[in-house]
Every structure is written in structure tokens, then in C-alpha cells.
Coordinates of C-alpha atoms in Angstrom, one line a residue:
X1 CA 118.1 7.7 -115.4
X2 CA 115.9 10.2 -113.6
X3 CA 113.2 8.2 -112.2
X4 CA 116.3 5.8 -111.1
X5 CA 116.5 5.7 -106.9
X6 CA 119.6 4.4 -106.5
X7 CA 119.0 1.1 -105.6
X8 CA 121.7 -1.3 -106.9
X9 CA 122.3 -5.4 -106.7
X10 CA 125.3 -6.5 -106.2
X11 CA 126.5 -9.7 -107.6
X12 CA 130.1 -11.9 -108.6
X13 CA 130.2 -14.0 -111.8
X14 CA 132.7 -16.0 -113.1
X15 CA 134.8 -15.0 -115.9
X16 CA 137.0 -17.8 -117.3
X17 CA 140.3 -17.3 -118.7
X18 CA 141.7 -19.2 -121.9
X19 CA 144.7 -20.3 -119.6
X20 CA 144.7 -23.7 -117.6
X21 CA 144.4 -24.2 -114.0
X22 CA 147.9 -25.5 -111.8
X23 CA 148.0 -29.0 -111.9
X24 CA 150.9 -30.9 -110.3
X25 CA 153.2 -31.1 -113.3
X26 CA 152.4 -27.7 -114.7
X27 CA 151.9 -24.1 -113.5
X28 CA 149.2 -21.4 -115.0
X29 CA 150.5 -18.6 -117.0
X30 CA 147.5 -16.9 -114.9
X31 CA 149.1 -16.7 -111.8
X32 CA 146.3 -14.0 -109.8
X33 CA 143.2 -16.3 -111.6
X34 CA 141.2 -19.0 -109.3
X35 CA 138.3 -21.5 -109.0
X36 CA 134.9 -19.8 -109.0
X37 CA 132.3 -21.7 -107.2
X38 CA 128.7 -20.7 -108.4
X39 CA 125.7 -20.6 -106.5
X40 CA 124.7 -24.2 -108.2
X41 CA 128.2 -25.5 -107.6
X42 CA 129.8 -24.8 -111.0
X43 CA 133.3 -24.2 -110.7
X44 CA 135.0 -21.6 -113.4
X45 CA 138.7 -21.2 -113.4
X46 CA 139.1 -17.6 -113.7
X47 CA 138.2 -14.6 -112.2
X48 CA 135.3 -13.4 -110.1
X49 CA 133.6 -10.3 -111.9
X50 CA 131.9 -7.9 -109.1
X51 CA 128.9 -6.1 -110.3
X52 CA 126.5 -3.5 -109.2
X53 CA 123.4 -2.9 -111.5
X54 CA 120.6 -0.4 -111.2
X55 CA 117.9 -1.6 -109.5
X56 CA 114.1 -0.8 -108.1
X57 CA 112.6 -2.1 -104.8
X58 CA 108.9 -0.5 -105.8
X59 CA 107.3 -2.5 -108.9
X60 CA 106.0 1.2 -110.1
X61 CA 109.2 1.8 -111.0
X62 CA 109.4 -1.2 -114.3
X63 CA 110.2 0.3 -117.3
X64 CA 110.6 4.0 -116.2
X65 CA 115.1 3.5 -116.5
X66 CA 117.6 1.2 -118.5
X67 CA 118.6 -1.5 -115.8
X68 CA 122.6 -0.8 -116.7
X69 CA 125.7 -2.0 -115.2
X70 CA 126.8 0.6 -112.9
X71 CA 130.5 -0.4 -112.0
X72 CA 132.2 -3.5 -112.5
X73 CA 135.7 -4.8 -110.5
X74 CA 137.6 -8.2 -111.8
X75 CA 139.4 -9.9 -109.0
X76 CA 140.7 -13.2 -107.6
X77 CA 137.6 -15.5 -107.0
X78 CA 137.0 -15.7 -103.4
X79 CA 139.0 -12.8 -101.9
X80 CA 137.8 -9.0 -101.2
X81 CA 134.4 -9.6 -101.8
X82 CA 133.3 -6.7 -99.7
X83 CA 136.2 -4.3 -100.2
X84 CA 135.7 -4.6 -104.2
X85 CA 132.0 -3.8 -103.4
X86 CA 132.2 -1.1 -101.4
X87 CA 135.1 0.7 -104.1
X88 CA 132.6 0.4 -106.8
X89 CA 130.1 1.8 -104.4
X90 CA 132.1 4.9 -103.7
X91 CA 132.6 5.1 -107.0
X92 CA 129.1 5.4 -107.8
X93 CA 128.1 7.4 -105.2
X94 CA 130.3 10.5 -107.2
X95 CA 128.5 9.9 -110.0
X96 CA 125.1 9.6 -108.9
X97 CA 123.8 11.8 -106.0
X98 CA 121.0 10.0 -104.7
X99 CA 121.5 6.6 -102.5
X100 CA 119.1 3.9 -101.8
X101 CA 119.2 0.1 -101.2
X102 CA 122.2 -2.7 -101.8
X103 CA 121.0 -6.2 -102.1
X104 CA 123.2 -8.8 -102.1
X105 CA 123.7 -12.8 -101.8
X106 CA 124.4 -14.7 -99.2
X107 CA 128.5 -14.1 -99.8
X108 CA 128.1 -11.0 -99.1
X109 CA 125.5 -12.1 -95.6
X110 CA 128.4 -14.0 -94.2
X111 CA 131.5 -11.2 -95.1
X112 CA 133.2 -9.2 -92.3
X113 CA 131.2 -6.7 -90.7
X114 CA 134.5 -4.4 -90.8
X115 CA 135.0 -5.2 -95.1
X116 CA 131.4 -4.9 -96.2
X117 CA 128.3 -3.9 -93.7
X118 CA 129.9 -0.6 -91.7
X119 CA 131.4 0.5 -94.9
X120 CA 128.3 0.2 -97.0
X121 CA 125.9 2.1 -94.2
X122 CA 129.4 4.8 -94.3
X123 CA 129.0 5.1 -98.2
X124 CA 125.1 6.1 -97.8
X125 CA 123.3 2.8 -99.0
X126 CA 120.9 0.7 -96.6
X127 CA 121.6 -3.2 -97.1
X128 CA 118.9 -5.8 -97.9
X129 CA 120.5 -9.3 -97.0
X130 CA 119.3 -12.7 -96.8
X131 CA 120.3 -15.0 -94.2
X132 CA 121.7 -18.6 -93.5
X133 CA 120.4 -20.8 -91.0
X134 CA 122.9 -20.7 -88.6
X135 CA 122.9 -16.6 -88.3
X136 CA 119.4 -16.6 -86.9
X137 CA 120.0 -17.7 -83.5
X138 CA 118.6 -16.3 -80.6
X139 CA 120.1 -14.5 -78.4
X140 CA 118.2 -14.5 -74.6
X141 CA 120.5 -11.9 -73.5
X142 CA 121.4 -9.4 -76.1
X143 CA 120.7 -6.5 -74.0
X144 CA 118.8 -5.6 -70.8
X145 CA 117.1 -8.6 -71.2
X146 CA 115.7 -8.4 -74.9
X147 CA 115.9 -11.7 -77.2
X148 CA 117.7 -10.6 -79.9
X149 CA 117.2 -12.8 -83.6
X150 CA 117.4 -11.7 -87.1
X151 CA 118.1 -7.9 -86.2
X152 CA 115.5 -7.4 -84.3
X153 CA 115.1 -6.8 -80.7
X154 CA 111.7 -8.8 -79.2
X155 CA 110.3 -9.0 -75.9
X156 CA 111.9 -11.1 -73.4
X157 CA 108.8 -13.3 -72.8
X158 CA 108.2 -13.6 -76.6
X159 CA 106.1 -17.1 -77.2
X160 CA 108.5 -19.9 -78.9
X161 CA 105.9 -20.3 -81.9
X162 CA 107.4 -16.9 -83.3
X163 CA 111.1 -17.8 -82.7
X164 CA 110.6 -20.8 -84.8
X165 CA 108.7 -18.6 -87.2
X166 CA 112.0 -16.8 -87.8
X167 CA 114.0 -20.5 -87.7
X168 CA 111.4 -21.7 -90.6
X169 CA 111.6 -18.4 -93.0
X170 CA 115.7 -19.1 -93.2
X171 CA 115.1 -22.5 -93.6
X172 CA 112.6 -21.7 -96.6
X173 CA 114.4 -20.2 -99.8
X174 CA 111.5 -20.4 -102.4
X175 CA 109.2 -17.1 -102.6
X176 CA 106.2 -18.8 -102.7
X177 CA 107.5 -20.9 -99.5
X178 CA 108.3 -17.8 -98.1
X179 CA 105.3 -15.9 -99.0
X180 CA 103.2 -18.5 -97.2
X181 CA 105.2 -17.8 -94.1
X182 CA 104.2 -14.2 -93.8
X183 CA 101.5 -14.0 -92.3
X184 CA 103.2 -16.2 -88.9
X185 CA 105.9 -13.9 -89.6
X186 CA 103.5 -10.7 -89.0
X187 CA 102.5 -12.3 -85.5
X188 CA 106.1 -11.4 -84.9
X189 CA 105.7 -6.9 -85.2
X190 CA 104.0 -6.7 -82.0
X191 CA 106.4 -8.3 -79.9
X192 CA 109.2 -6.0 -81.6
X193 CA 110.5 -3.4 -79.1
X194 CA 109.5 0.0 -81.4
X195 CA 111.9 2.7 -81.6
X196 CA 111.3 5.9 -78.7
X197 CA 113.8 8.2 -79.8
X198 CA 116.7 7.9 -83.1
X199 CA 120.2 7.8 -82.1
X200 CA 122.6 10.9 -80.4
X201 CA 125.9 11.6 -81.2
X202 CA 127.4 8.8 -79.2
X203 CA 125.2 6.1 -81.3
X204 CA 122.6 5.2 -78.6
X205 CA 118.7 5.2 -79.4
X206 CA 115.7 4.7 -77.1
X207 CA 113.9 1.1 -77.2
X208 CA 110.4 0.8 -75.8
X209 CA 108.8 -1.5 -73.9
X210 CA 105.7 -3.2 -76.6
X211 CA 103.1 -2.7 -73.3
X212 CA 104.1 0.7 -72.6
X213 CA 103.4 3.9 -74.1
X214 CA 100.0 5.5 -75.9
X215 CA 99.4 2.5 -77.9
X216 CA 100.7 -0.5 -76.5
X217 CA 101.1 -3.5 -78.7
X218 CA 100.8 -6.3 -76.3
X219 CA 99.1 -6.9 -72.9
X220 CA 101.8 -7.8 -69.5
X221 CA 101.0 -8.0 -66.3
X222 CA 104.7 -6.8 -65.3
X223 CA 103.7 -3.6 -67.3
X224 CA 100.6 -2.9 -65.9
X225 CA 102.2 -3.4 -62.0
X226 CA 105.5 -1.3 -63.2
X227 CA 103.1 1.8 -64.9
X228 CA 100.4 1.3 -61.8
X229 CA 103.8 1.3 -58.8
X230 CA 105.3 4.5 -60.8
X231 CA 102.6 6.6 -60.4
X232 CA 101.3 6.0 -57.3
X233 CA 104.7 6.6 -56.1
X234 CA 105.1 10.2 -57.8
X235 CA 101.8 10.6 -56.2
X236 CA 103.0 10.0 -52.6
X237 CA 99.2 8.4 -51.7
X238 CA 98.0 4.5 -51.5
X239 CA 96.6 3.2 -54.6
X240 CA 93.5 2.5 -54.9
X241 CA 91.4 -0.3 -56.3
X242 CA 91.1 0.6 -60.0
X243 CA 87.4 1.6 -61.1
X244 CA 85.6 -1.1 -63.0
X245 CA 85.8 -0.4 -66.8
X246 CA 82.4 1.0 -68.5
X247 CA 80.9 -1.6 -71.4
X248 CA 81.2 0.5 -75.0
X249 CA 80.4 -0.5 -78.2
X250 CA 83.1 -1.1 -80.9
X251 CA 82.7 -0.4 -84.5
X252 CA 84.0 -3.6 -85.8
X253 CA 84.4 -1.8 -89.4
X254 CA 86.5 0.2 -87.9
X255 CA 89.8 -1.3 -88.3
X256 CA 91.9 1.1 -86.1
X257 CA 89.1 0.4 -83.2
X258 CA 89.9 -3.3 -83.4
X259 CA 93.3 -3.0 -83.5
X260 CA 93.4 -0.6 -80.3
X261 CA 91.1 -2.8 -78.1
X262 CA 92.7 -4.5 -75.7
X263 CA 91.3 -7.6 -76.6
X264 CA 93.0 -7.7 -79.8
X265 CA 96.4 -7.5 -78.2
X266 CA 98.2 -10.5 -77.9
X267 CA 98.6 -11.5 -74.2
X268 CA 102.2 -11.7 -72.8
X269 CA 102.6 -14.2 -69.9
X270 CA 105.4 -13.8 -67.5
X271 CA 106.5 -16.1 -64.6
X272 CA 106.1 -15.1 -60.8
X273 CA 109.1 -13.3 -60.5
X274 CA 109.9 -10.4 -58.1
X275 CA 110.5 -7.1 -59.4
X276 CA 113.7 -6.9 -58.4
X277 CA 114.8 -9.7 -60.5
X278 CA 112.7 -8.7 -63.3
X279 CA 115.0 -8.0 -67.0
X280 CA 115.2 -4.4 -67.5
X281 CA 113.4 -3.8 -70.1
X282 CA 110.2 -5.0 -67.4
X283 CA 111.5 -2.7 -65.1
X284 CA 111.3 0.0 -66.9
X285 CA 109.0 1.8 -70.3
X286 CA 112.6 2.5 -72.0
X287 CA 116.1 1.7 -72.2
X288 CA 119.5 2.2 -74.0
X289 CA 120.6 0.1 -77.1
X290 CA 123.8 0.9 -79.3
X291 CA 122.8 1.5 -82.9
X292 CA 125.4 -0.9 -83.9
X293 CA 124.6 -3.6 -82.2
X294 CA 124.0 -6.3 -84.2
X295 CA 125.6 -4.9 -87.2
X296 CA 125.8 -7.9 -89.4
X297 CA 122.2 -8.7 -89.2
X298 CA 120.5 -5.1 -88.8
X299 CA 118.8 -4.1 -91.8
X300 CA 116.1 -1.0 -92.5
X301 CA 113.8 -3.4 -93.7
X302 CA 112.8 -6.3 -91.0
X303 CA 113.7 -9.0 -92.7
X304 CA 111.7 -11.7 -93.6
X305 CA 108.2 -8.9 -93.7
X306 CA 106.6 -7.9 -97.1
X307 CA 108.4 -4.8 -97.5
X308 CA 111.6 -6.8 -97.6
X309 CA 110.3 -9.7 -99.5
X310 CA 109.4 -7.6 -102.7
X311 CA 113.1 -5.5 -102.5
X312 CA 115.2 -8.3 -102.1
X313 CA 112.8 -10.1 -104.9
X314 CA 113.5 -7.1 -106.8
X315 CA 116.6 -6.0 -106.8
X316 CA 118.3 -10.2 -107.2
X317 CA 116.1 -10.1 -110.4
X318 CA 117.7 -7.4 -111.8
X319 CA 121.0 -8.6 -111.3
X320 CA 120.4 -12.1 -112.4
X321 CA 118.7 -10.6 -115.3
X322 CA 121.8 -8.7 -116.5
X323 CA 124.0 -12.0 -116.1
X324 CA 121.5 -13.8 -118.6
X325 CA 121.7 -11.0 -121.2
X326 CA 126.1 -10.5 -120.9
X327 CA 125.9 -14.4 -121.1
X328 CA 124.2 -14.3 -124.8
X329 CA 125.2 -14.6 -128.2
X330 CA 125.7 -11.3 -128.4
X331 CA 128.0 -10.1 -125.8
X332 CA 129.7 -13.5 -125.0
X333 CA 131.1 -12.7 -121.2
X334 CA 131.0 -16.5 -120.3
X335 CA 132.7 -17.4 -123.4
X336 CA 136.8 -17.4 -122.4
X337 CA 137.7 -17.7 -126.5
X338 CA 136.5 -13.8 -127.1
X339 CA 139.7 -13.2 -124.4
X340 CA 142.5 -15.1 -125.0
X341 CA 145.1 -12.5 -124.0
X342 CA 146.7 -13.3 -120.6
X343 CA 146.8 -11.7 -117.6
X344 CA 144.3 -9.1 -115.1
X345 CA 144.6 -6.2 -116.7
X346 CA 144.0 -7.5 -120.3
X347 CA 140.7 -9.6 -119.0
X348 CA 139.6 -6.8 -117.0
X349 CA 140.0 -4.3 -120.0
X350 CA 138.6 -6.7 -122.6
X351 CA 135.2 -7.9 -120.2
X352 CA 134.8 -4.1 -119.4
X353 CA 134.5 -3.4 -123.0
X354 CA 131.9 -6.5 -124.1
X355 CA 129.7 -5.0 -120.4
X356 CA 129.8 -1.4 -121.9
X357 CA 128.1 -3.1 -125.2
X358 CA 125.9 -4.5 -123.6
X359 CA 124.8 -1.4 -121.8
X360 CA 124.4 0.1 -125.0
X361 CA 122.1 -2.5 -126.1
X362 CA 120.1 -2.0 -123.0
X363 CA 120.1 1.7 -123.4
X364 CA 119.1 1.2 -127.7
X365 CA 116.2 -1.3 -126.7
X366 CA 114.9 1.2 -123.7
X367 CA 114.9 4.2 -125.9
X368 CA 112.8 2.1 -128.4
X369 CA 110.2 1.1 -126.0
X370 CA 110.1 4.3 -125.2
X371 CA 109.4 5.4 -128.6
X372 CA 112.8 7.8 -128.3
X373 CA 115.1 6.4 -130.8
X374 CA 115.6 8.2 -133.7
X375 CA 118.2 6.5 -136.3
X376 CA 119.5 9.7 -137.6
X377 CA 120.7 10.8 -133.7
X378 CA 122.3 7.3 -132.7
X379 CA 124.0 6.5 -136.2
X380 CA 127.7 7.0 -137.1
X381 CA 127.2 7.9 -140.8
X382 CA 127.1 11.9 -140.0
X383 CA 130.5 12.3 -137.7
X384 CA 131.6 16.2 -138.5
X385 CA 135.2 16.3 -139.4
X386 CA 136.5 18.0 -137.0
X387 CA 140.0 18.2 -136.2
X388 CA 141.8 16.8 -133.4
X389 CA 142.8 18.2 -130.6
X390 CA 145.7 16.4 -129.4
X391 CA 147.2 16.2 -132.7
X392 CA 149.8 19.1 -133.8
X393 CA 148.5 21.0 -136.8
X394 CA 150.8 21.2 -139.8
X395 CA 151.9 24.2 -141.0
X396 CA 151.6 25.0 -144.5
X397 CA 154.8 26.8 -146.1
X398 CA 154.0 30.6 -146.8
X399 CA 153.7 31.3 -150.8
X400 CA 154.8 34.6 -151.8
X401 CA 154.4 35.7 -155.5
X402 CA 157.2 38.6 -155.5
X403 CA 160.1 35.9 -154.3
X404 CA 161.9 34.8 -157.5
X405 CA 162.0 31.2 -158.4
X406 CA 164.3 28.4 -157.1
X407 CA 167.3 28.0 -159.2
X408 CA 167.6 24.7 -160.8

């Protein structure tokens, strides 16, 4: 598992139980089981299985580790979806040093920020969610003025094409939908308020303005008044009429040199508003946002971007893998006749135990295509005989030739 990064997918799938549900004349002897709902609809009586496999958001990582189970929790279906996520989570994190990205379904989207999103960024690991419909909704007034929508923080005079953009890639579930939406998406980046300066110890960070700074993204007229009014003013003199700009060439090969002119900045277009009434984030380069603002949709990818296409791609296939090979003939999780014992404890003891076999078998067939396995190191025909520690040795009367024999 060295070239492993610690990314993990989280997932819950059903495990049925041998029992029968409640009905109206009869109780179940599985009194802590439930009704799993699957993403198709499917509903399981059982329990809900929480796992976490090992996963990859880069596609040079394929092949380089055994995509195992990592930590598995069997609970009532519906109920502490995040808290059982975040327990196998810590659980992990002591065994493996390194953490990276946690993708999940849209369950885990829509949990409590308090059970799943603040304790995941607490354990270490950076969450790559998807989103329904109705949690991308704009937000005019977020703070100082920004429009706030799918954890990111745009310009107040942001064009309504690229908030419908955002609308139409949650409305869009297919990749190859999606994939088609990217490049409107991308219109999106330069309206995105970039970040000035990381957050202190009381969990504020420093947004700025896309026209201000070095290399603006965008052209305003607000920006150019507010950057023109402060410095004549620290200046103490009149302004005066700005010189006329000098015609140049540009190296259209040069694709920094396009992307710099001003030309190829998109245009912001304000109304005639005084300055005083101006948001303030037009009043000024910078301002304040809490790093926890929007915690339930605040991601380290942007979402909906290429970066977080291909990880959240990634890491769903690796889970979704593992639930087609425990589902097979050979390891039989789906099937509830391979645990007909009742209760919890005896379903979560027996389901660990067919997932660990599996693993195994994902270990054996990685070793193989890596041209590792040996069968004379993974067989159990040469066990030493060693003795066991836990078991009290015997001890062997003394024999002592000069003591005379037993009378008979």
C-alpha cells in the first residue's frame, strides 16, 4: 500500500438478514434491523453496511495498490450515517498516516453538517460531494455582497448565464452530460472571488475582489473608479486625465499574453449606483469571510470543474467496484442464507469475516498481476509447529533410575 494516498469512498449497502420484517400480526426476532432503500429504489430488510475502500483521484495511480476494504460498520439502515463514517475514519487514520480525499453519495451530501462534514475536515480528510438540485441555490447576500452557490463565493454582478450553468450541472447526473457542461462551467473561475491570504487563528481568510490586484480576472468599471479614487486620495493632488494607452503587438502564440490582455477579460457591468451604496466587496480590493461559511457545500475541489469530475469519477468507481465483487459467487454478502444466525453482533461478525476474504482475494489477484505471488510463501502446507503460547505446558514427571520400583 505504499503508492496508496489515502483517498477513500465511502458507501452503505444493504445486508439482509434471514429474519422477517414486522408485519401487523407478527414481530421480527431482529428487533435493531430495517428497510434499506437503494439508490435504484430496492428495498432490503436488514442492515445498512458502511464502507470505506481505498481509493485514487489521479488515473496514474491504476494498478500501483490492492483497492481493499479499509473499515467496515453494520448498523440500522437509515440512522448515523455520518457518525459511523467518521468512527471508521478515525479508525483508519491510526492505521494509516497519510490522509487525502472522502467521496461520498448524495446521503452523505444532505447529512448534518455537525455528524459528518466538520468531523471529517477534523479527522484530516478533504470531502468530494455531489449535490442535489435544491442545495445549489443562490444566495445574493451571503456576505458583503458576494453571491454565494455551490461553495463558491462569485462576484456580485455575476451574469445569470453562469448561475444557470451551476443550476444545469446538478440537474445533469450522467458524465458524459456533465462533461459537455464544462467548458460553460469554466466561464464560471473568473468571476470566483480568489483567495488573498489563508485563514488566522480565529478562522477568517482574505477574499479578493476578481478586478483588483496584479492580475485581474475580469474588467469593472466600479474597480477601476474605486483603485483610480484610492490613490489619488493617498496622493493628496487632483487626478488627472489618464494618458492614452500606447498600441503594442501581442504574441497571439503566446497563451499567457492572451489571457492577460485586457481584451480577453470578460467584462463586468454594473448599474449606476453611488458609491456609497455600492456592496462591499466594490468598495473595497478585499474583505473578511469565515472559513466555515458554507460548510455543507465547501469543498477543496470546486465542484462541478475537471479536477473534481475525474476524483469523484474515481473514487465512486472504486467503491461500486468492491460492492460487485462482495456481491459474487464467491463471497456471497447479498446472500442472507450464508447468515442465518440472529441478531447484530452475529451479522456483523459473520459479513466482517466473508469482506476480509474478499480482501484476500483482492490482495492474491494484485500480487499476481504484479508477478509477486509465490505459492510456496502464501500456502498453508508448511505451518512450523510451534507451540502455543497461551496454552500451559505439561509437565513431564521426573524419571530417576536409583528410586526403587513401585510395590504392586
Amino acid at each position: 500500500m505504499d503508492n496508496w494516498a489515502g483517498d477513500l469512498s465511502v458507501d452503505a449497502t444493504a445486508i439482509p438478514t434471514w429474519a422477517r420484517h414486522s408485519t401487523r400480526r407478527r414481530a421480527s426476532l431482529e428487533v435493531s434491523a430495517g428497510v434499506h432503500v437503494s439508490g435504484g429504489g430496492h428495498k432490503t430488510f436488514g442492515y445498512s453496511a458502511t464502507l470505506l475502500v481505498a481509493g485514487h483521484t489521479e488515473p496514474s495511480l491504476t494498478g500501483r495498490y490492492p483497492q481493499l476494504c479499509m473499515g467496515m460498520s453494520l448498523h440500522t439502515p437509515g440512522k448515523q450515517i455520518g457518525p459511523q463514517a467518521v468512527r471508521l475514519l478515525q479508525i483508519v487514520k491510526r492505521l494509516w498516516p497519510v490522509q487525502g480525499y472522502l467521496a461520498g453519495d448524495l446521503a452523505y451530501s444532505d447529512a448534518k453538517v455537525e455528524n459528518f462534514h466538520n468531523p471529517v475536515r477534523a479527522v484530516g480528510y478533504k470531502p468530494v460531494l455531489d449535490y442535489k438540485t435544491t442545495m445549489v441555490r443562490k444566495d445574493k447576500n451571503a456576505v458583503e455582497g458576494t453571491i454565494a452557490i455551490a461553495g463558491d463565493l462569485l462576484c456580485p454582478h455575476t451574469p445569470q448565464r453562469i448561475i444557470d450553468t451551476y443550476h444545469r450541472m446538478a440537474a445533469a447526473k450522467q458524465s458524459k452530460t456533465r462533461e459537455e457542461l464544462l467548458p460553460e462551467m469554466l466561464e464560471a473561475d473568473p468571476y470566483v472571488l480568489p483567495l488573498k491570504q489563508s485563514a488566522n487563528h480565529r478562522g477568517l481568510e482574505r477574499r479578493q475582489c476578481p478586478a483588483a490586484g496584479t492580475s485581474p480576472r475580469v474588467t469593472c468599471p466600479w474597480a477601476q473608479e474605486r483603485d483610480t479614487s484610492g490613490v489619488h486620495r493617498r496622493r493628496n493632488h487632483t487626478p488627472r486625465r489618464p494618458a492614452r494607452a500606447q498600441p503594442h503587438t501581442i504574441d497571439l502564440t503566446n497563451r499567457r499574453a492572451r489571457q492577460t490582455h485586457p481584451d480577453a477579460r470578460p467584462t463586468v457591468r454594473p448599474p449606476a449606483r453611488p458609491a456609497h451604496q455600492r456592496p462591499a466587496i466594490c468598495q473595497q480590493s478585499t474583505i473578511t469571510v469565515p472559513v466555515d461559511i458554507m460548510p455543507k457545500l465547501r469543498q477543496d475541489l470546486p465542484w462541478g470543474r475537471e479536477a473534481w469530475q475525474r476524483a469523484y469519477r474515481s473514487l465512486r468507481s472504486h467503491v461500486e467496484g468492491l460492492n460487485g465483487r462482495a456481491k459474487n459467487v464467491d463471497t456471497f454478502l447479498h446472500s442472507r442464507e450464508k447468515r442465518q444466525s440472529r441478531g447484530r453482533v452475529a451479522q456483523t461478525l459473520l459479513s466482517a469475516i466473508q469482506l476480509m476474504v474478499e480482501n484476500l482475494r483482492t490482495i492474491e489477484s494484485f500480487l499476481r498481476d504484479q508477478r509477486l505471488w509465490k505459492e510456496e510463501n502464501y500456502t498453508l502446507g508448511d505451518i512450523p509447529e510451534t507451540p502455543d503460547l497461551y496454552e500451559d505446558p505439561v509437565e513431564e514427571p521426573e524419571s530417576n533410575s536409583s528410586a526403587p520400583p513401585p510395590e504392586p
